[in-house]
Structures are given as C-alpha cells and as structure tokens.
mmCIF file of C-alpha atoms in Angstrom:
data_model
loop_
_atom_site.group_PDB
_atom_site.id
_atom_site.type_symbol
_atom_site.label_atom_id
_atom_site.label_comp_id
_atom_site.label_asym_id
_atom_site.label_seq_id
_atom_site.Cartn_x
_atom_site.Cartn_y
_atom_site.Cartn_z
ATOM 1 C CA MET A 976 16.007 -2.429 -23.717
ATOM 2 C CA THR A 977 17.236 -3.428 -20.262
ATOM 3 C CA LYS A 978 14.880 -3.831 -17.313
ATOM 4 C CA LYS A 979 16.125 -0.552 -15.855
ATOM 5 C CA GLN A 980 15.582 1.295 -19.133
ATOM 6 C CA ARG A 981 12.099 -0.179 -19.418
ATOM 7 C CA ALA A 982 11.363 0.729 -15.795
ATOM 8 C CA LEU A 983 12.420 4.356 -16.281
ATOM 9 C CA GLU A 984 10.323 4.691 -19.432
ATOM 10 C CA ILE A 985 7.290 3.115 -17.716
ATOM 11 C CA ILE A 986 7.702 5.493 -14.777
ATOM 12 C CA GLU A 987 7.665 8.531 -17.068
ATOM 13 C CA ARG A 988 4.659 7.360 -19.067
ATOM 14 C CA LEU A 989 2.628 6.504 -15.982
ATOM 15 C CA LYS A 990 3.466 9.948 -14.562
ATOM 16 C CA LYS A 991 1.823 11.553 -17.580
ATOM 17 C CA GLU A 992 -1.134 9.174 -17.457
ATOM 18 C CA TYR A 993 -1.780 9.481 -13.711
ATOM 19 C CA PRO A 994 -0.181 12.758 -12.585
ATOM 20 C CA ASP A 995 -2.161 13.001 -9.346
ATOM 21 C CA ALA A 996 -2.066 9.366 -8.267
ATOM 22 C CA GLY A 997 -1.790 8.926 -4.528
ATOM 23 C CA CYS A 998 -2.768 6.592 -1.723
ATOM 24 C CA THR A 999 -6.341 5.362 -2.117
ATOM 25 C CA LEU A 1000 -6.776 4.998 1.644
ATOM 26 C CA ASP A 1001 -8.210 8.113 3.300
ATOM 27 C CA TYR A 1002 -6.247 9.462 6.268
ATOM 28 C CA ASP A 1003 -5.171 12.782 7.752
ATOM 29 C CA GLN A 1004 -2.832 11.488 10.452
ATOM 30 C CA ALA A 1005 -0.092 8.874 10.335
ATOM 31 C CA TRP A 1006 -1.692 6.561 12.897
ATOM 32 C CA LYS A 1007 -4.871 6.452 10.830
ATOM 33 C CA LEU A 1008 -2.902 5.159 7.851
ATOM 34 C CA LEU A 1009 -1.537 2.370 10.048
ATOM 35 C CA VAL A 1010 -5.085 1.431 11.031
ATOM 36 C CA SER A 1011 -6.385 1.573 7.464
ATOM 37 C CA VAL A 1012 -3.605 -0.433 5.907
ATOM 38 C CA ARG A 1013 -4.145 -3.192 8.493
ATOM 39 C CA LEU A 1014 -7.855 -3.243 7.679
ATOM 40 C CA ALA A 1015 -7.120 -3.296 3.950
ATOM 41 C CA ALA A 1016 -5.699 -6.823 4.053
ATOM 42 C CA GLN A 1017 -8.045 -8.925 1.880
ATOM 43 C CA CYS A 1018 -10.454 -5.977 1.731
ATOM 44 C CA THR A 1019 -11.001 -3.126 -0.719
ATOM 45 C CA ASP A 1020 -9.718 0.348 0.107
ATOM 46 C CA ALA A 1021 -13.171 1.730 -0.651
ATOM 47 C CA ARG A 1022 -14.759 -0.402 2.069
ATOM 48 C CA VAL A 1023 -11.990 0.462 4.531
ATOM 49 C CA ASN A 1024 -12.561 4.186 3.938
ATOM 50 C CA ILE A 1025 -16.217 3.752 4.909
ATOM 51 C CA VAL A 1026 -15.581 1.581 7.964
ATOM 52 C CA VAL A 1027 -12.913 3.812 9.516
ATOM 53 C CA GLU A 1028 -15.317 6.761 9.594
ATOM 54 C CA LYS A 1029 -17.381 4.912 12.197
ATOM 55 C CA LEU A 1030 -14.254 3.786 14.027
ATOM 56 C CA TYR A 1031 -12.908 7.338 14.392
ATOM 57 C CA GLU A 1032 -16.283 8.720 15.411
ATOM 58 C CA LYS A 1033 -16.153 6.481 18.454
ATOM 59 C CA PHE A 1034 -12.377 6.462 19.011
ATOM 60 C CA PRO A 1035 -10.982 9.754 17.645
ATOM 61 C CA ASP A 1036 -7.324 9.472 18.662
ATOM 62 C CA VAL A 1037 -4.528 7.057 19.562
ATOM 63 C CA ASP A 1038 -5.333 7.138 23.289
ATOM 64 C CA ALA A 1039 -9.021 6.420 22.746
ATOM 65 C CA LEU A 1040 -8.290 3.509 20.418
ATOM 66 C CA ALA A 1041 -5.606 2.156 22.763
ATOM 67 C CA ASP A 1042 -8.094 2.178 25.648
ATOM 68 C CA ALA A 1043 -10.936 0.694 23.602
ATOM 69 C CA PRO A 1044 -12.025 -2.892 24.326
ATOM 70 C CA VAL A 1045 -10.919 -5.150 21.477
ATOM 71 C CA GLU A 1046 -14.499 -6.425 21.200
ATOM 72 C CA GLU A 1047 -15.778 -2.923 20.443
ATOM 73 C CA ILE A 1048 -13.119 -2.380 17.771
ATOM 74 C CA GLU A 1049 -13.945 -5.760 16.255
ATOM 75 C CA ALA A 1050 -17.658 -4.966 16.098
ATOM 76 C CA ILE A 1051 -16.920 -1.900 13.963
ATOM 77 C CA VAL A 1052 -14.210 -3.333 11.687
ATOM 78 C CA LYS A 1053 -15.917 -6.688 11.107
ATOM 79 C CA PRO A 1054 -17.159 -5.676 7.597
ATOM 80 C CA CYS A 1055 -13.497 -5.597 6.493
ATOM 81 C CA GLY A 1056 -13.128 -9.321 7.215
ATOM 82 C CA LEU A 1057 -10.769 -11.038 9.663
ATOM 83 C CA GLY A 1058 -12.279 -8.773 12.278
ATOM 84 C CA HIS A 1059 -10.865 -10.474 15.367
ATOM 85 C CA SER A 1060 -7.210 -10.523 14.285
ATOM 86 C CA LYS A 1061 -7.382 -7.014 12.808
ATOM 87 C CA ALA A 1062 -8.989 -5.579 15.937
ATOM 88 C CA ARG A 1063 -6.409 -7.316 18.142
ATOM 89 C CA ASP A 1064 -3.515 -5.936 16.062
ATOM 90 C CA ILE A 1065 -4.940 -2.417 15.949
ATOM 91 C CA SER A 1066 -5.452 -2.401 19.718
ATOM 92 C CA ALA A 1067 -1.939 -3.677 20.417
ATOM 93 C CA CYS A 1068 -0.398 -1.266 17.908
ATOM 94 C CA MET A 1069 -2.153 1.776 19.394
ATOM 95 C CA LYS A 1070 -1.079 0.773 22.905
ATOM 96 C CA ILE A 1071 2.568 0.706 21.782
ATOM 97 C CA LEU A 1072 2.237 4.065 20.016
ATOM 98 C CA ARG A 1073 0.788 5.520 23.211
ATOM 99 C CA ASP A 1074 3.189 3.938 25.664
ATOM 100 C CA LYS A 1075 6.458 3.926 23.713
ATOM 101 C CA TYR A 1076 6.179 6.698 21.119
ATOM 102 C CA GLN A 1077 4.034 9.336 22.858
ATOM 103 C CA GLY A 1078 1.244 8.721 20.390
ATOM 104 C CA LYS A 1079 3.455 9.335 17.358
ATOM 105 C CA VAL A 1080 4.219 6.935 14.514
ATOM 106 C CA PRO A 1081 7.965 6.181 14.284
ATOM 107 C CA ASP A 1082 9.733 7.158 11.051
ATOM 108 C CA ASP A 1083 12.183 4.257 11.213
ATOM 109 C CA PHE A 1084 11.445 1.273 8.977
ATOM 110 C CA ASP A 1085 12.559 -1.389 11.465
ATOM 111 C CA GLU A 1086 10.595 0.212 14.286
ATOM 112 C CA LEU A 1087 7.499 0.246 12.093
ATOM 113 C CA LEU A 1088 8.028 -3.450 11.327
ATOM 114 C CA SER A 1089 8.097 -4.190 15.057
ATOM 115 C CA LEU A 1090 4.536 -2.901 15.488
ATOM 116 C CA PRO A 1091 1.725 -5.505 15.649
ATOM 117 C CA GLY A 1092 0.094 -6.107 12.277
ATOM 118 C CA VAL A 1093 2.677 -4.082 10.339
ATOM 119 C CA GLY A 1094 4.505 -5.906 7.546
ATOM 120 C CA ARG A 1095 6.870 -4.645 4.865
ATOM 121 C CA LYS A 1096 4.043 -3.424 2.630
ATOM 122 C CA SER A 1097 2.497 -1.365 5.424
ATOM 123 C CA ALA A 1098 5.844 -0.032 6.627
ATOM 124 C CA ASN A 1099 6.816 1.028 3.114
ATOM 125 C CA LEU A 1100 3.481 2.756 2.603
ATOM 126 C CA VAL A 1101 3.930 4.796 5.780
ATOM 127 C CA MET A 1102 7.572 5.591 5.009
ATOM 128 C CA GLY A 1103 6.718 6.840 1.535
ATOM 129 C CA ASP A 1104 3.387 8.581 2.067
ATOM 130 C CA VAL A 1105 3.790 9.997 5.557
ATOM 131 C CA PHE A 1106 7.516 10.665 5.776
ATOM 132 C CA GLY A 1107 8.431 11.098 2.108
ATOM 133 C CA LYS A 1108 11.214 8.525 2.307
ATOM 134 C CA PRO A 1109 12.170 5.954 -0.385
ATOM 135 C CA ALA A 1110 9.602 3.171 -0.451
ATOM 136 C CA ILE A 1111 8.281 0.402 -2.671
ATOM 137 C CA VAL A 1112 4.858 -0.978 -1.765
ATOM 138 C CA THR A 1113 4.491 -4.471 -3.187
ATOM 139 C CA ASP A 1114 0.736 -4.913 -3.040
ATOM 140 C CA THR A 1115 -1.209 -7.249 -5.316
ATOM 141 C CA HIS A 1116 -1.429 -4.701 -8.151
ATOM 142 C CA CYS A 1117 2.303 -4.045 -8.033
ATOM 143 C CA ILE A 1118 3.265 -7.713 -8.016
ATOM 144 C CA ARG A 1119 0.893 -8.595 -10.842
ATOM 145 C CA LEU A 1120 1.817 -5.663 -13.076
ATOM 146 C CA VAL A 1121 5.605 -5.689 -12.702
ATOM 147 C CA ASN A 1122 5.588 -9.379 -13.628
ATOM 148 C CA ARG A 1123 3.349 -8.716 -16.617
ATOM 149 C CA MET A 1124 5.496 -5.763 -17.722
ATOM 150 C CA GLY A 1125 8.656 -7.830 -17.503
ATOM 151 C CA LEU A 1126 10.293 -5.827 -14.724
ATOM 152 C CA VAL A 1127 10.577 -8.979 -12.613
ATOM 153 C CA ASP A 1128 10.546 -12.576 -13.812
ATOM 154 C CA GLY A 1129 7.841 -14.759 -12.308
ATOM 155 C CA ILE A 1130 8.379 -13.611 -8.733
ATOM 156 C CA ARG A 1131 5.302 -13.495 -6.503
ATOM 157 C CA GLU A 1132 6.710 -13.162 -2.991
ATOM 158 C CA PRO A 1133 6.318 -9.498 -1.935
ATOM 159 C CA ALA A 1134 9.715 -9.188 -0.242
ATOM 160 C CA LYS A 1135 11.521 -10.693 -3.253
ATOM 161 C CA VAL A 1136 9.627 -8.453 -5.683
ATOM 162 C CA GLU A 1137 10.550 -5.443 -3.552
ATOM 163 C CA LYS A 1138 14.211 -6.479 -3.570
ATOM 164 C CA GLU A 1139 14.246 -6.793 -7.383
ATOM 165 C CA LEU A 1140 12.486 -3.479 -7.911
ATOM 166 C CA TRP A 1141 14.990 -1.626 -5.725
ATOM 167 C CA LYS A 1142 17.613 -2.569 -8.337
ATOM 168 C CA ILE A 1143 15.824 -0.775 -11.178
ATOM 169 C CA ILE A 1144 13.523 1.865 -9.640
ATOM 170 C CA PRO A 1145 15.102 5.170 -8.503
ATOM 171 C CA PRO A 1146 14.494 5.508 -4.735
ATOM 172 C CA GLU A 1147 12.671 8.816 -5.071
ATOM 173 C CA GLU A 1148 10.229 7.330 -7.607
ATOM 174 C CA GLY A 1149 9.251 4.125 -5.792
ATOM 175 C CA SER A 1150 6.297 5.297 -3.725
ATOM 176 C CA ASP A 1151 4.505 7.229 -6.484
ATOM 177 C CA PHE A 1152 5.289 4.504 -9.029
ATOM 178 C CA CYS A 1153 3.502 1.925 -6.873
ATOM 179 C CA HIS A 1154 0.481 4.207 -6.428
ATOM 180 C CA ARG A 1155 0.278 4.620 -10.193
ATOM 181 C CA LEU A 1156 0.399 0.864 -10.658
ATOM 182 C CA VAL A 1157 -2.744 0.619 -8.520
ATOM 183 C CA TYR A 1158 -4.578 3.081 -10.770
ATOM 184 C CA HIS A 1159 -3.279 1.408 -13.921
ATOM 185 C CA GLY A 1160 -4.192 -2.041 -12.618
ATOM 186 C CA ARG A 1161 -7.742 -0.959 -11.886
ATOM 187 C CA GLU A 1162 -8.391 1.039 -15.033
ATOM 188 C CA VAL A 1163 -6.350 -0.600 -17.814
ATOM 189 C CA CYS A 1164 -4.260 -3.634 -16.897
ATOM 190 C CA THR A 1165 -7.114 -5.334 -15.118
ATOM 191 C CA ALA A 1166 -7.121 -8.711 -13.402
ATOM 192 C CA ARG A 1167 -10.783 -9.707 -13.586
ATOM 193 C CA THR A 1168 -11.155 -8.946 -17.313
ATOM 194 C CA HIS A 1169 -8.817 -9.126 -20.269
ATOM 195 C CA PRO A 1170 -6.363 -6.216 -19.969
ATOM 196 C CA TYR A 1171 -7.113 -3.273 -22.250
ATOM 197 C CA CYS A 1172 -3.766 -3.295 -24.046
ATOM 198 C CA GLU A 1173 -5.194 -1.252 -26.923
ATOM 199 C CA LYS A 1174 -5.534 1.802 -24.674
ATOM 200 C CA CYS A 1175 -2.432 1.197 -22.544
ATOM 201 C CA CYS A 1176 0.216 3.936 -22.519
ATOM 202 C CA ILE A 1177 3.042 1.402 -22.245
ATOM 203 C CA SER A 1178 1.725 -1.286 -24.592
ATOM 204 C CA ASP A 1179 4.649 -0.976 -27.009
ATOM 205 C CA ILE A 1180 7.306 -1.629 -24.340
ATOM 206 C CA CYS A 1181 5.383 -4.038 -22.099
ATOM 207 C CA LYS A 1182 6.430 -7.689 -22.175
ATOM 208 C CA LYS A 1183 2.757 -8.670 -21.822
ATOM 209 C CA VAL A 1184 3.621 -11.750 -19.774
ATOM 210 C CA GLY A 1185 0.473 -13.777 -19.220
ATOM 211 C CA VAL A 1186 -1.713 -11.560 -21.425
#
C-alpha cells in the first residue's frame, strides 16, 4: 500500500467515524476565527471559547476591537497565556482589517499570511473553514498522527508536513481530514496516554510509528 492509497483509505474511514467533525473553535464571523486561532496558540480550544465570550461582550465587532486599548484586550485574553503578544497581534490585525479591508477578512492565502499573528496554520484554517478552499491545517494533532500513521516520515516542521500531505491528500479533503485528526487524536490516538489501538478504525493499516 502506497502512502497515497493509505491516505485515501484513512480519509474514508475517519469520515465514517467522525461524520460531523468540524472546527472546535466557536465563531460565527470570519474575523472571530482569526482572533480565536491566535489565542489558541499553546492554549486549549475549550479555554479560548470561554475567553472570547468576554472579549466580544466588550468589543463586539472589528471596529471596536481595533479601537480597543491593547491593555484592555490583554486583561481579557490573559487566561490563554502569552497575553501581551496575543493582544498586540489581535489589535494590529483588527486595525488592518478595518483600514485596508473594510472590516472583511481577505480570502487570499498570501494576504492572510501578511496579517499580524497569522501563520500558515491559521491561514489554512480560515481558507478551509470560512471560504471552503483547499487547506491543510498542520496543528499538533495532525503532525503527531500523520507521522504515527506513516503518511509522513519523521517530519515535525509544520510547513514541511503540509507540503508532504499536499502530495497525497486530495485538495477537497484536506480541511475536513485535519479536523477529524483532532477528534481522533483526542479520543483514540491520544498523546498523554497509550493510544487505544484496539478500538481504532484504522488500526490494521496504520504504521503505528512510536506506539
């Protein structure tokens, strides 16, 4: 079985296992996803979802957040860790959305990358979830699982993992595949405990690297 064959089979099995898998960050507007994904760095999505409720109560739109003092943003987002740098990036990002994009989030990958605090992972998440365009989000779950499954060989750098996955993952499947890896990584192929291979839907075709 080639890597591409294994990838396609894993995609189909994970679809059946997690048919409704989606982004675990709560948002109803594109700019809110940008805020949340910045806060999610070295923080759980669950905590981010709680913190942003307070943030949006005080600053309900792009203009309000762009005008907000960085210190006030930091005071609210501090529970997510790295409060100062995250608040600074969010403030700068919202100012650019307001001043350059009329409050809208651009649907161009390179323009997203130019925004403060937005890296490839964040840009891919927005491209896939908001705009429905081909995307591969190489978060920690993705990197860990695709190495363990044998879809990539000992690669840990997000950009390099993304590059390798583009070779074997159909473009239209990338975004949902990565969301399903998050669910699978939390429920079955866990990091903090021994993975539950006995109840894994892909156990028979997984390389089990490092298990």
